[in-house]
JSON list of C-alpha atoms in Angstrom, two decimals:
[
{"chain": "C", "resi": 30, "resn": "MET", "atom": "CA", "xyz": [118.78, -126.21, -68.13]},
{"chain": "C", "resi": 31, "resn": "THR", "atom": "CA", "xyz": [122.48, -126.40, -67.27]},
{"chain": "C", "resi": 32, "resn": "GLY", "atom": "CA", "xyz": [123.87, -125.51, -63.87]},
{"chain": "C", "resi": 33, "resn": "GLY", "atom": "CA", "xyz": [126.45, -126.10, -61.20]},
{"chain": "C", "resi": 34, "resn": "THR", "atom": "CA", "xyz": [127.38, -125.58, -57.55]},
{"chain": "C", "resi": 35, "resn": "LEU", "atom": "CA", "xyz": [130.73, -123.99, -56.75]},
{"chain": "C", "resi": 36, "resn": "GLY", "atom": "CA", "xyz": [132.99, -123.89, -53.72]},
{"chain": "C", "resi": 37, "resn": "TYR", "atom": "CA", "xyz": [135.27, -120.95, -53.08]},
{"chain": "C", "resi": 38, "resn": "GLU", "atom": "CA", "xyz": [138.28, -122.68, -54.62]},
{"chain": "C", "resi": 39, "resn": "ASP", "atom": "CA", "xyz": [136.35, -123.25, -57.85]},
{"chain": "C", "resi": 40, "resn": "LEU", "atom": "CA", "xyz": [136.02, -119.51, -58.39]},
{"chain": "C", "resi": 41, "resn": "ASN", "atom": "CA", "xyz": [139.73, -118.63, -58.75]},
{"chain": "C", "resi": 42, "resn": "ILE", "atom": "CA", "xyz": [139.41, -115.42, -56.75]},
{"chain": "C", "resi": 43, "resn": "ALA", "atom": "CA", "xyz": [142.64, -113.47, -56.28]},
{"chain": "C", "resi": 44, "resn": "PRO", "atom": "CA", "xyz": [143.05, -111.06, -53.34]},
{"chain": "C", "resi": 45, "resn": "SER", "atom": "CA", "xyz": [143.43, -108.26, -55.91]},
{"chain": "C", "resi": 46, "resn": "ASP", "atom": "CA", "xyz": [139.90, -109.00, -57.18]},
{"chain": "C", "resi": 47, "resn": "ILE", "atom": "CA", "xyz": [138.52, -108.26, -53.72]},
{"chain": "C", "resi": 48, "resn": "TYR", "atom": "CA", "xyz": [140.68, -105.19, -53.15]},
{"chain": "C", "resi": 49, "resn": "THR", "atom": "CA", "xyz": [139.61, -103.75, -56.49]},
{"chain": "C", "resi": 50, "resn": "GLN", "atom": "CA", "xyz": [135.96, -104.30, -55.59]},
{"chain": "C", "resi": 51, "resn": "MET", "atom": "CA", "xyz": [136.63, -102.54, -52.27]},
{"chain": "C", "resi": 52, "resn": "GLY", "atom": "CA", "xyz": [137.84, -99.49, -54.20]},
{"chain": "C", "resi": 53, "resn": "TYR", "atom": "CA", "xyz": [141.60, -99.85, -53.84]},
{"chain": "C", "resi": 54, "resn": "GLY", "atom": "CA", "xyz": [142.23, -100.14, -57.57]},
{"chain": "C", "resi": 55, "resn": "GLY", "atom": "CA", "xyz": [145.67, -101.63, -58.12]},
{"chain": "C", "resi": 56, "resn": "SER", "atom": "CA", "xyz": [146.76, -100.88, -54.56]},
{"chain": "C", "resi": 57, "resn": "VAL", "atom": "CA", "xyz": [146.86, -103.09, -51.47]},
{"chain": "C", "resi": 58, "resn": "PRO", "atom": "CA", "xyz": [144.97, -101.88, -48.35]},
{"chain": "C", "resi": 59, "resn": "ASP", "atom": "CA", "xyz": [146.53, -101.42, -44.93]},
{"chain": "C", "resi": 60, "resn": "ASP", "atom": "CA", "xyz": [147.71, -104.45, -42.97]},
{"chain": "C", "resi": 61, "resn": "MET", "atom": "CA", "xyz": [144.67, -104.49, -40.68]},
{"chain": "C", "resi": 62, "resn": "THR", "atom": "CA", "xyz": [142.28, -104.61, -43.64]},
{"chain": "C", "resi": 63, "resn": "VAL", "atom": "CA", "xyz": [144.33, -107.32, -45.36]},
{"chain": "C", "resi": 64, "resn": "ILE", "atom": "CA", "xyz": [144.29, -109.47, -42.21]},
{"chain": "C", "resi": 65, "resn": "GLU", "atom": "CA", "xyz": [140.54, -108.97, -41.69]},
{"chain": "C", "resi": 66, "resn": "THR", "atom": "CA", "xyz": [139.86, -109.80, -45.33]},
{"chain": "C", "resi": 67, "resn": "GLU", "atom": "CA", "xyz": [141.89, -113.00, -45.08]},
{"chain": "C", "resi": 68, "resn": "LYS", "atom": "CA", "xyz": [139.94, -114.04, -41.96]},
{"chain": "C", "resi": 69, "resn": "ILE", "atom": "CA", "xyz": [136.60, -113.48, -43.68]},
{"chain": "C", "resi": 70, "resn": "VAL", "atom": "CA", "xyz": [137.69, -115.36, -46.80]},
{"chain": "C", "resi": 71, "resn": "ASP", "atom": "CA", "xyz": [138.95, -118.29, -44.69]},
{"chain": "C", "resi": 72, "resn": "GLU", "atom": "CA", "xyz": [135.57, -118.46, -42.96]},
{"chain": "C", "resi": 73, "resn": "ILE", "atom": "CA", "xyz": [133.60, -118.30, -46.21]},
{"chain": "C", "resi": 74, "resn": "LYS", "atom": "CA", "xyz": [135.71, -121.04, -47.77]},
{"chain": "C", "resi": 75, "resn": "ARG", "atom": "CA", "xyz": [134.36, -123.57, -45.27]},
{"chain": "C", "resi": 76, "resn": "TRP", "atom": "CA", "xyz": [130.71, -123.39, -46.34]},
{"chain": "C", "resi": 77, "resn": "LEU", "atom": "CA", "xyz": [130.27, -121.41, -49.56]},
{"chain": "C", "resi": 78, "resn": "LYS", "atom": "CA", "xyz": [127.95, -122.92, -52.18]},
{"chain": "C", "resi": 79, "resn": "ALA", "atom": "CA", "xyz": [127.71, -120.47, -55.06]},
{"chain": "C", "resi": 80, "resn": "ARG", "atom": "CA", "xyz": [125.47, -121.52, -57.96]},
{"chain": "C", "resi": 81, "resn": "TYR", "atom": "CA", "xyz": [124.81, -120.80, -61.60]},
{"chain": "C", "resi": 82, "resn": "CYS", "atom": "CA", "xyz": [122.27, -121.96, -64.17]},
{"chain": "C", "resi": 83, "resn": "PHE", "atom": "CA", "xyz": [121.47, -121.13, -67.76]},
{"chain": "C", "resi": 84, "resn": "PHE", "atom": "CA", "xyz": [119.39, -122.27, -70.70]},
{"chain": "C", "resi": 85, "resn": "ILE", "atom": "CA", "xyz": [119.52, -121.58, -74.44]},
{"chain": "C", "resi": 86, "resn": "SER", "atom": "CA", "xyz": [116.60, -120.45, -76.55]},
{"chain": "C", "resi": 87, "resn": "ASP", "atom": "CA", "xyz": [115.75, -119.15, -80.00]},
{"chain": "C", "resi": 88, "resn": "GLY", "atom": "CA", "xyz": [114.74, -115.52, -80.28]},
{"chain": "C", "resi": 89, "resn": "HIS", "atom": "CA", "xyz": [114.10, -112.65, -82.67]},
{"chain": "C", "resi": 90, "resn": "LEU", "atom": "CA", "xyz": [116.04, -109.42, -82.13]},
{"chain": "C", "resi": 91, "resn": "ASP", "atom": "CA", "xyz": [114.36, -106.25, -83.37]},
{"chain": "C", "resi": 92, "resn": "GLU", "atom": "CA", "xyz": [117.36, -103.94, -83.32]},
{"chain": "C", "resi": 93, "resn": "ALA", "atom": "CA", "xyz": [115.36, -100.90, -84.45]},
{"chain": "C", "resi": 94, "resn": "ASP", "atom": "CA", "xyz": [113.11, -101.10, -81.38]},
{"chain": "C", "resi": 95, "resn": "SER", "atom": "CA", "xyz": [115.72, -102.74, -79.13]},
{"chain": "C", "resi": 96, "resn": "ILE", "atom": "CA", "xyz": [113.42, -105.67, -78.35]},
{"chain": "C", "resi": 97, "resn": "LEU", "atom": "CA", "xyz": [114.31, -109.35, -78.03]},
{"chain": "C", "resi": 98, "resn": "GLU", "atom": "CA", "xyz": [111.27, -111.59, -78.51]},
{"chain": "C", "resi": 99, "resn": "THR", "atom": "CA", "xyz": [111.71, -115.08, -77.10]},
{"chain": "C", "resi": 100, "resn": "MET", "atom": "CA", "xyz": [109.51, -117.71, -75.48]},
{"chain": "C", "resi": 101, "resn": "GLY", "atom": "CA", "xyz": [106.45, -115.53, -75.99]},
{"chain": "C", "resi": 102, "resn": "ARG", "atom": "CA", "xyz": [107.98, -112.62, -74.10]},
{"chain": "C", "resi": 103, "resn": "LYS", "atom": "CA", "xyz": [109.42, -109.26, -75.10]},
{"chain": "C", "resi": 104, "resn": "LEU", "atom": "CA", "xyz": [112.63, -108.09, -73.44]},
{"chain": "C", "resi": 105, "resn": "MET", "atom": "CA", "xyz": [113.13, -104.32, -73.78]},
{"chain": "C", "resi": 106, "resn": "LEU", "atom": "CA", "xyz": [116.92, -104.36, -73.90]},
{"chain": "C", "resi": 107, "resn": "GLY", "atom": "CA", "xyz": [117.83, -100.81, -74.90]},
{"chain": "C", "resi": 108, "resn": "LYS", "atom": "CA", "xyz": [119.93, -99.70, -77.85]},
{"chain": "C", "resi": 109, "resn": "VAL", "atom": "CA", "xyz": [123.36, -100.47, -76.41]},
{"chain": "C", "resi": 110, "resn": "ILE", "atom": "CA", "xyz": [122.60, -104.13, -75.69]},
{"chain": "C", "resi": 111, "resn": "ALA", "atom": "CA", "xyz": [120.61, -104.63, -78.88]},
{"chain": "C", "resi": 112, "resn": "ARG", "atom": "CA", "xyz": [123.63, -103.48, -80.91]},
{"chain": "C", "resi": 113, "resn": "GLN", "atom": "CA", "xyz": [125.94, -105.82, -79.02]},
{"chain": "C", "resi": 114, "resn": "LEU", "atom": "CA", "xyz": [123.64, -108.81, -79.61]},
{"chain": "C", "resi": 115, "resn": "ARG", "atom": "CA", "xyz": [123.15, -108.35, -83.33]},
{"chain": "C", "resi": 116, "resn": "GLY", "atom": "CA", "xyz": [124.20, -111.36, -85.37]},
{"chain": "C", "resi": 117, "resn": "SER", "atom": "CA", "xyz": [123.18, -113.75, -82.60]},
{"chain": "C", "resi": 118, "resn": "GLU", "atom": "CA", "xyz": [121.44, -116.92, -83.75]},
{"chain": "C", "resi": 119, "resn": "ARG", "atom": "CA", "xyz": [120.39, -118.07, -80.30]},
{"chain": "C", "resi": 120, "resn": "TYR", "atom": "CA", "xyz": [120.49, -116.67, -76.76]},
{"chain": "C", "resi": 121, "resn": "ALA", "atom": "CA", "xyz": [121.57, -117.91, -73.34]},
{"chain": "C", "resi": 122, "resn": "PHE", "atom": "CA", "xyz": [119.68, -116.69, -70.28]},
{"chain": "C", "resi": 123, "resn": "PHE", "atom": "CA", "xyz": [121.45, -117.06, -66.95]},
{"chain": "C", "resi": 124, "resn": "VAL", "atom": "CA", "xyz": [121.49, -116.50, -63.21]},
{"chain": "C", "resi": 125, "resn": "ALA", "atom": "CA", "xyz": [124.50, -116.78, -60.92]},
{"chain": "C", "resi": 126, "resn": "THR", "atom": "CA", "xyz": [124.53, -116.25, -57.16]},
{"chain": "C", "resi": 127, "resn": "ALA", "atom": "CA", "xyz": [126.75, -116.30, -54.09]},
{"chain": "C", "resi": 128, "resn": "GLY", "atom": "CA", "xyz": [123.96, -118.33, -52.51]},
{"chain": "C", "resi": 129, "resn": "VAL", "atom": "CA", "xyz": [121.55, -118.31, -49.58]},
{"chain": "C", "resi": 130, "resn": "ALA", "atom": "CA", "xyz": [124.22, -119.19, -47.01]},
{"chain": "C", "resi": 131, "resn": "PHE", "atom": "CA", "xyz": [126.22, -116.13, -48.00]},
{"chain": "C", "resi": 132, "resn": "GLU", "atom": "CA", "xyz": [123.14, -113.94, -47.64]},
{"chain": "C", "resi": 133, "resn": "GLU", "atom": "CA", "xyz": [122.59, -115.30, -44.13]},
{"chain": "C", "resi": 134, "resn": "TYR", "atom": "CA", "xyz": [126.25, -114.64, -43.31]},
{"chain": "C", "resi": 135, "resn": "GLN", "atom": "CA", "xyz": [125.87, -111.00, -44.36]},
{"chain": "C", "resi": 136, "resn": "HIS", "atom": "CA", "xyz": [122.79, -110.63, -42.16]},
{"chain": "C", "resi": 137, "resn": "LYS", "atom": "CA", "xyz": [124.72, -112.09, -39.23]},
{"chain": "C", "resi": 138, "resn": "LEU", "atom": "CA", "xyz": [127.53, -109.56, -39.66]},
{"chain": "C", "resi": 139, "resn": "MET", "atom": "CA", "xyz": [125.07, -106.67, -39.92]},
{"chain": "C", "resi": 140, "resn": "ALA", "atom": "CA", "xyz": [123.28, -107.80, -36.78]},
{"chain": "C", "resi": 141, "resn": "ALA", "atom": "CA", "xyz": [126.64, -107.84, -34.96]},
{"chain": "C", "resi": 142, "resn": "GLY", "atom": "CA", "xyz": [127.22, -104.23, -36.05]},
{"chain": "C", "resi": 143, "resn": "ASP", "atom": "CA", "xyz": [130.83, -104.68, -37.22]},
{"chain": "C", "resi": 144, "resn": "MET", "atom": "CA", "xyz": [130.73, -102.37, -40.22]},
{"chain": "C", "resi": 145, "resn": "VAL", "atom": "CA", "xyz": [134.29, -103.13, -41.29]},
{"chain": "C", "resi": 146, "resn": "LYS", "atom": "CA", "xyz": [133.41, -106.81, -41.67]},
{"chain": "C", "resi": 147, "resn": "VAL", "atom": "CA", "xyz": [130.14, -105.86, -43.37]},
{"chain": "C", "resi": 148, "resn": "PHE", "atom": "CA", "xyz": [132.04, -103.74, -45.91]},
{"chain": "C", "resi": 149, "resn": "ILE", "atom": "CA", "xyz": [134.59, -106.45, -46.64]},
{"chain": "C", "resi": 150, "resn": "ALA", "atom": "CA", "xyz": [131.97, -109.20, -46.92]},
{"chain": "C", "resi": 151, "resn": "ASP", "atom": "CA", "xyz": [129.91, -107.04, -49.28]},
{"chain": "C", "resi": 152, "resn": "ALA", "atom": "CA", "xyz": [132.91, -106.75, -51.60]},
{"chain": "C", "resi": 153, "resn": "VAL", "atom": "CA", "xyz": [133.69, -110.47, -51.37]},
{"chain": "C", "resi": 154, "resn": "GLY", "atom": "CA", "xyz": [130.06, -111.33, -52.17]},
{"chain": "C", "resi": 155, "resn": "SER", "atom": "CA", "xyz": [130.07, -109.15, -55.28]},
{"chain": "C", "resi": 156, "resn": "VAL", "atom": "CA", "xyz": [133.23, -110.86, -56.50]},
{"chain": "C", "resi": 157, "resn": "ILE", "atom": "CA", "xyz": [131.80, -114.32, -55.78]},
{"chain": "C", "resi": 158, "resn": "ALA", "atom": "CA", "xyz": [128.67, -113.60, -57.82]},
{"chain": "C", "resi": 159, "resn": "GLU", "atom": "CA", "xyz": [130.68, -112.30, -60.78]},
{"chain": "C", "resi": 160, "resn": "LYS", "atom": "CA", "xyz": [133.12, -115.22, -60.64]},
{"chain": "C", "resi": 161, "resn": "ALA", "atom": "CA", "xyz": [130.18, -117.65, -60.53]},
{"chain": "C", "resi": 162, "resn": "ALA", "atom": "CA", "xyz": [128.93, -115.94, -63.70]},
{"chain": "C", "resi": 163, "resn": "ASP", "atom": "CA", "xyz": [132.41, -116.41, -65.21]},
{"chain": "C", "resi": 164, "resn": "CYS", "atom": "CA", "xyz": [132.14, -120.14, -64.46]},
{"chain": "C", "resi": 165, "resn": "MET", "atom": "CA", "xyz": [128.73, -120.11, -66.13]},
{"chain": "C", "resi": 166, "resn": "GLU", "atom": "CA", "xyz": [130.36, -118.65, -69.26]},
{"chain": "C", "resi": 167, "resn": "GLN", "atom": "CA", "xyz": [132.98, -121.39, -69.20]},
{"chain": "C", "resi": 168, "resn": "GLY", "atom": "CA", "xyz": [130.24, -124.01, -69.09]},
{"chain": "C", "resi": 169, "resn": "LEU", "atom": "CA", "xyz": [128.50, -122.27, -71.97]},
{"chain": "C", "resi": 170, "resn": "GLU", "atom": "CA", "xyz": [131.71, -122.20, -74.00]},
{"chain": "C", "resi": 171, "resn": "THR", "atom": "CA", "xyz": [132.07, -125.95, -73.54]},
{"chain": "C", "resi": 172, "resn": "LEU", "atom": "CA", "xyz": [128.68, -126.44, -75.20]},
{"chain": "C", "resi": 173, "resn": "LEU", "atom": "CA", "xyz": [129.44, -124.00, -78.01]},
{"chain": "C", "resi": 174, "resn": "GLU", "atom": "CA", "xyz": [132.91, -125.25, -78.91]},
{"chain": "C", "resi": 175, "resn": "PRO", "atom": "CA", "xyz": [131.80, -128.34, -80.93]},
{"chain": "C", "resi": 176, "resn": "LEU", "atom": "CA", "xyz": [129.56, -126.04, -83.00]},
{"chain": "C", "resi": 177, "resn": "GLY", "atom": "CA", "xyz": [132.28, -123.53, -83.70]},
{"chain": "C", "resi": 178, "resn": "TRP", "atom": "CA", "xyz": [130.07, -120.87, -82.10]},
{"chain": "C", "resi": 179, "resn": "LYS", "atom": "CA", "xyz": [131.11, -117.92, -79.96]},
{"chain": "C", "resi": 180, "resn": "HIS", "atom": "CA", "xyz": [129.27, -115.70, -77.49]},
{"chain": "C", "resi": 181, "resn": "THR", "atom": "CA", "xyz": [128.90, -112.01, -76.69]},
{"chain": "C", "resi": 182, "resn": "ASN", "atom": "CA", "xyz": [129.44, -110.34, -73.37]},
{"chain": "C", "resi": 183, "resn": "ARG", "atom": "CA", "xyz": [126.80, -110.94, -70.74]},
{"chain": "C", "resi": 184, "resn": "PHE", "atom": "CA", "xyz": [124.26, -108.18, -70.20]},
{"chain": "C", "resi": 185, "resn": "SER", "atom": "CA", "xyz": [122.04, -107.67, -67.16]},
{"chain": "C", "resi": 186, "resn": "PRO", "atom": "CA", "xyz": [118.83, -105.78, -66.36]},
{"chain": "C", "resi": 187, "resn": "GLY", "atom": "CA", "xyz": [119.71, -102.48, -64.72]},
{"chain": "C", "resi": 188, "resn": "TYR", "atom": "CA", "xyz": [122.66, -101.78, -67.01]},
{"chain": "C", "resi": 189, "resn": "CYS", "atom": "CA", "xyz": [123.28, -100.35, -70.47]},
{"chain": "C", "resi": 190, "resn": "GLY", "atom": "CA", "xyz": [119.69, -99.15, -70.89]},
{"chain": "C", "resi": 191, "resn": "TRP", "atom": "CA", "xyz": [117.91, -102.38, -69.90]},
{"chain": "C", "resi": 192, "resn": "ASP", "atom": "CA", "xyz": [115.59, -101.31, -67.10]},
{"chain": "C", "resi": 193, "resn": "VAL", "atom": "CA", "xyz": [115.92, -103.34, -63.90]},
{"chain": "C", "resi": 194, "resn": "SER", "atom": "CA", "xyz": [112.21, -104.18, -64.17]},
{"chain": "C", "resi": 195, "resn": "GLY", "atom": "CA", "xyz": [113.25, -106.44, -67.06]},
{"chain": "C", "resi": 196, "resn": "GLN", "atom": "CA", "xyz": [114.13, -108.96, -64.35]},
{"chain": "C", "resi": 197, "resn": "GLN", "atom": "CA", "xyz": [110.43, -109.79, -64.08]},
{"chain": "C", "resi": 198, "resn": "GLN", "atom": "CA", "xyz": [110.13, -111.06, -67.66]},
{"chain": "C", "resi": 199, "resn": "LEU", "atom": "CA", "xyz": [113.53, -112.72, -67.50]},
{"chain": "C", "resi": 200, "resn": "PHE", "atom": "CA", "xyz": [112.77, -114.75, -64.36]},
{"chain": "C", "resi": 201, "resn": "LYS", "atom": "CA", "xyz": [109.41, -115.91, -65.71]},
{"chain": "C", "resi": 202, "resn": "MET", "atom": "CA", "xyz": [111.30, -117.67, -68.51]},
{"chain": "C", "resi": 203, "resn": "PHE", "atom": "CA", "xyz": [112.95, -120.06, -66.04]},
{"chain": "C", "resi": 204, "resn": "PRO", "atom": "CA", "xyz": [110.97, -123.25, -65.22]},
{"chain": "C", "resi": 205, "resn": "ASP", "atom": "CA", "xyz": [109.99, -122.38, -61.63]},
{"chain": "C", "resi": 206, "resn": "GLY", "atom": "CA", "xyz": [110.66, -118.65, -61.68]},
{"chain": "C", "resi": 207, "resn": "LYS", "atom": "CA", "xyz": [113.33, -119.15, -58.98]},
{"chain": "C", "resi": 208, "resn": "PRO", "atom": "CA", "xyz": [116.54, -119.99, -60.84]},
{"chain": "C", "resi": 209, "resn": "CYS", "atom": "CA", "xyz": [119.30, -121.19, -58.50]},
{"chain": "C", "resi": 210, "resn": "GLY", "atom": "CA", "xyz": [116.95, -120.40, -55.62]},
{"chain": "C", "resi": 211, "resn": "VAL", "atom": "CA", "xyz": [117.03, -116.67, -56.44]},
{"chain": "C", "resi": 212, "resn": "THR", "atom": "CA", "xyz": [113.75, -114.80, -56.04]},
{"chain": "C", "resi": 213, "resn": "LEU", "atom": "CA", "xyz": [112.54, -111.34, -57.06]},
{"chain": "C", "resi": 214, "resn": "SER", "atom": "CA", "xyz": [110.80, -108.65, -55.06]},
{"chain": "C", "resi": 215, "resn": "ALA", "atom": "CA", "xyz": [108.05, -106.49, -56.56]},
{"chain": "C", "resi": 216, "resn": "SER", "atom": "CA", "xyz": [110.73, -103.87, -57.21]},
{"chain": "C", "resi": 217, "resn": "SER", "atom": "CA", "xyz": [112.88, -106.45, -59.07]},
{"chain": "C", "resi": 218, "resn": "LEU", "atom": "CA", "xyz": [115.49, -106.78, -56.32]},
{"chain": "C", "resi": 219, "resn": "MET", "atom": "CA", "xyz": [117.09, -110.23, -56.30]},
{"chain": "C", "resi": 220, "resn": "THR", "atom": "CA", "xyz": [117.41, -112.33, -53.14]},
{"chain": "C", "resi": 221, "resn": "PRO", "atom": "CA", "xyz": [120.12, -113.36, -52.40]},
{"chain": "C", "resi": 222, "resn": "ILE", "atom": "CA", "xyz": [121.23, -109.85, -53.29]},
{"chain": "C", "resi": 223, "resn": "LYS", "atom": "CA", "xyz": [124.68, -111.05, -54.37]},
{"chain": "C", "resi": 224, "resn": "SER", "atom": "CA", "xyz": [123.32, -112.45, -57.63]},
{"chain": "C", "resi": 225, "resn": "VAL", "atom": "CA", "xyz": [123.55, -111.56, -61.30]},
{"chain": "C", "resi": 226, "resn": "SER", "atom": "CA", "xyz": [121.26, -112.41, -64.20]},
{"chain": "C", "resi": 227, "resn": "GLY", "atom": "CA", "xyz": [120.99, -111.62, -67.87]},
{"chain": "C", "resi": 228, "resn": "VAL", "atom": "CA", "xyz": [121.38, -112.62, -71.49]},
{"chain": "C", "resi": 229, "resn": "ILE", "atom": "CA", "xyz": [124.24, -113.63, -73.79]},
{"chain": "C", "resi": 230, "resn": "GLY", "atom": "CA", "xyz": [124.12, -113.75, -77.58]},
{"chain": "C", "resi": 231, "resn": "LEU", "atom": "CA", "xyz": [125.33, -116.91, -79.35]},
{"chain": "C", "resi": 232, "resn": "GLY", "atom": "CA", "xyz": [126.41, -117.69, -82.90]},
{"chain": "C", "resi": 233, "resn": "PRO", "atom": "CA", "xyz": [129.31, -118.15, -85.30]},
{"chain": "C", "resi": 234, "resn": "LYS", "atom": "CA", "xyz": [129.61, -114.43, -86.07]},
{"chain": "C", "resi": 235, "resn": "VAL", "atom": "CA", "xyz": [129.25, -112.76, -82.67]},
{"chain": "C", "resi": 236, "resn": "ARG", "atom": "CA", "xyz": [132.15, -111.53, -80.56]},
{"chain": "C", "resi": 237, "resn": "LYS", "atom": "CA", "xyz": [132.97, -110.90, -76.93]},
{"chain": "C", "resi": 238, "resn": "LEU", "atom": "CA", "xyz": [134.29, -107.35, -76.69]},
{"chain": "C", "resi": 239, "resn": "GLU", "atom": "CA", "xyz": [135.58, -104.99, -74.05]},
{"chain": "C", "resi": 240, "resn": "TYR", "atom": "CA", "xyz": [132.64, -103.33, -72.36]},
{"chain": "C", "resi": 241, "resn": "SER", "atom": "CA", "xyz": [132.00, -100.13, -74.33]},
{"chain": "C", "resi": 242, "resn": "CYS", "atom": "CA", "xyz": [131.69, -97.68, -71.46]},
{"chain": "C", "resi": 243, "resn": "GLY", "atom": "CA", "xyz": [131.74, -94.71, -73.82]},
{"chain": "C", "resi": 244, "resn": "LEU", "atom": "CA", "xyz": [128.36, -95.81, -75.21]},
{"chain": "C", "resi": 245, "resn": "CYS", "atom": "CA", "xyz": [126.64, -95.96, -71.83]},
{"chain": "C", "resi": 246, "resn": "GLY", "atom": "CA", "xyz": [125.70, -93.16, -69.47]},
{"chain": "C", "resi": 247, "resn": "LEU", "atom": "CA", "xyz": [125.47, -95.26, -66.31]},
{"chain": "C", "resi": 248, "resn": "THR", "atom": "CA", "xyz": [128.38, -93.81, -64.32]},
{"chain": "C", "resi": 249, "resn": "GLN", "atom": "CA", "xyz": [127.99, -96.15, -61.32]},
{"chain": "C", "resi": 250, "resn": "CYS", "atom": "CA", "xyz": [128.21, -99.36, -63.38]},
{"chain": "C", "resi": 251, "resn": "TYR", "atom": "CA", "xyz": [130.55, -101.94, -61.84]},
{"chain": "C", "resi": 252, "resn": "LYS", "atom": "CA", "xyz": [131.93, -102.71, -65.31]},
{"chain": "C", "resi": 253, "resn": "ARG", "atom": "CA", "xyz": [132.95, -99.08, -65.94]},
{"chain": "C", "resi": 254, "resn": "LYS", "atom": "CA", "xyz": [136.66, -98.69, -66.59]},
{"chain": "C", "resi": 255, "resn": "ARG", "atom": "CA", "xyz": [138.56, -96.48, -64.19]},
{"chain": "C", "resi": 256, "resn": "PRO", "atom": "CA", "xyz": [141.48, -94.32, -65.36]}
]
């Protein structure tokens, strides 16, 4: 198992990343929103401890049935992900999270009833989780470089045809079932909620591509390209 703990400065978050997550696209919000966002970010910087962890395993991909068999378990990935993973010789399974302290911070804001701060913090948390996953990929690339191997995009339960219930099998593959302190509910909701998990294909012949939104019918996907 490989992992790390990350402060805010380790994540290389640009203000534009947050504004995009808030729905502003390439625009900048009004001055009041900018100032409030800066205040929230300054507060989070003082205590944030985002985390990531991953491990690498062998596996057999049945592309016809869209099933990845690994560690005695069957992951029902769906056709889109199975196609993207073909050619993989091994697989990395990961979790990345904004952390427990961030979850507690969100609860504090909700209890105070300031919905503007709640909205901004929600966007910041989503960006933190994705940036922590980016740092996980960088750590993975460091391990792959001496082998001359590459990796695919990362794919998560709940997207591209992989049912969110796939979290249950995925989490059971980690040593204690609570990777990076993240737990699952019976309905496969992660806690802290600002967390991401999934699989990445590895090998000398795989590629990381632009997310192929035209192949997927999930219109609310956070990876979906906007015109």
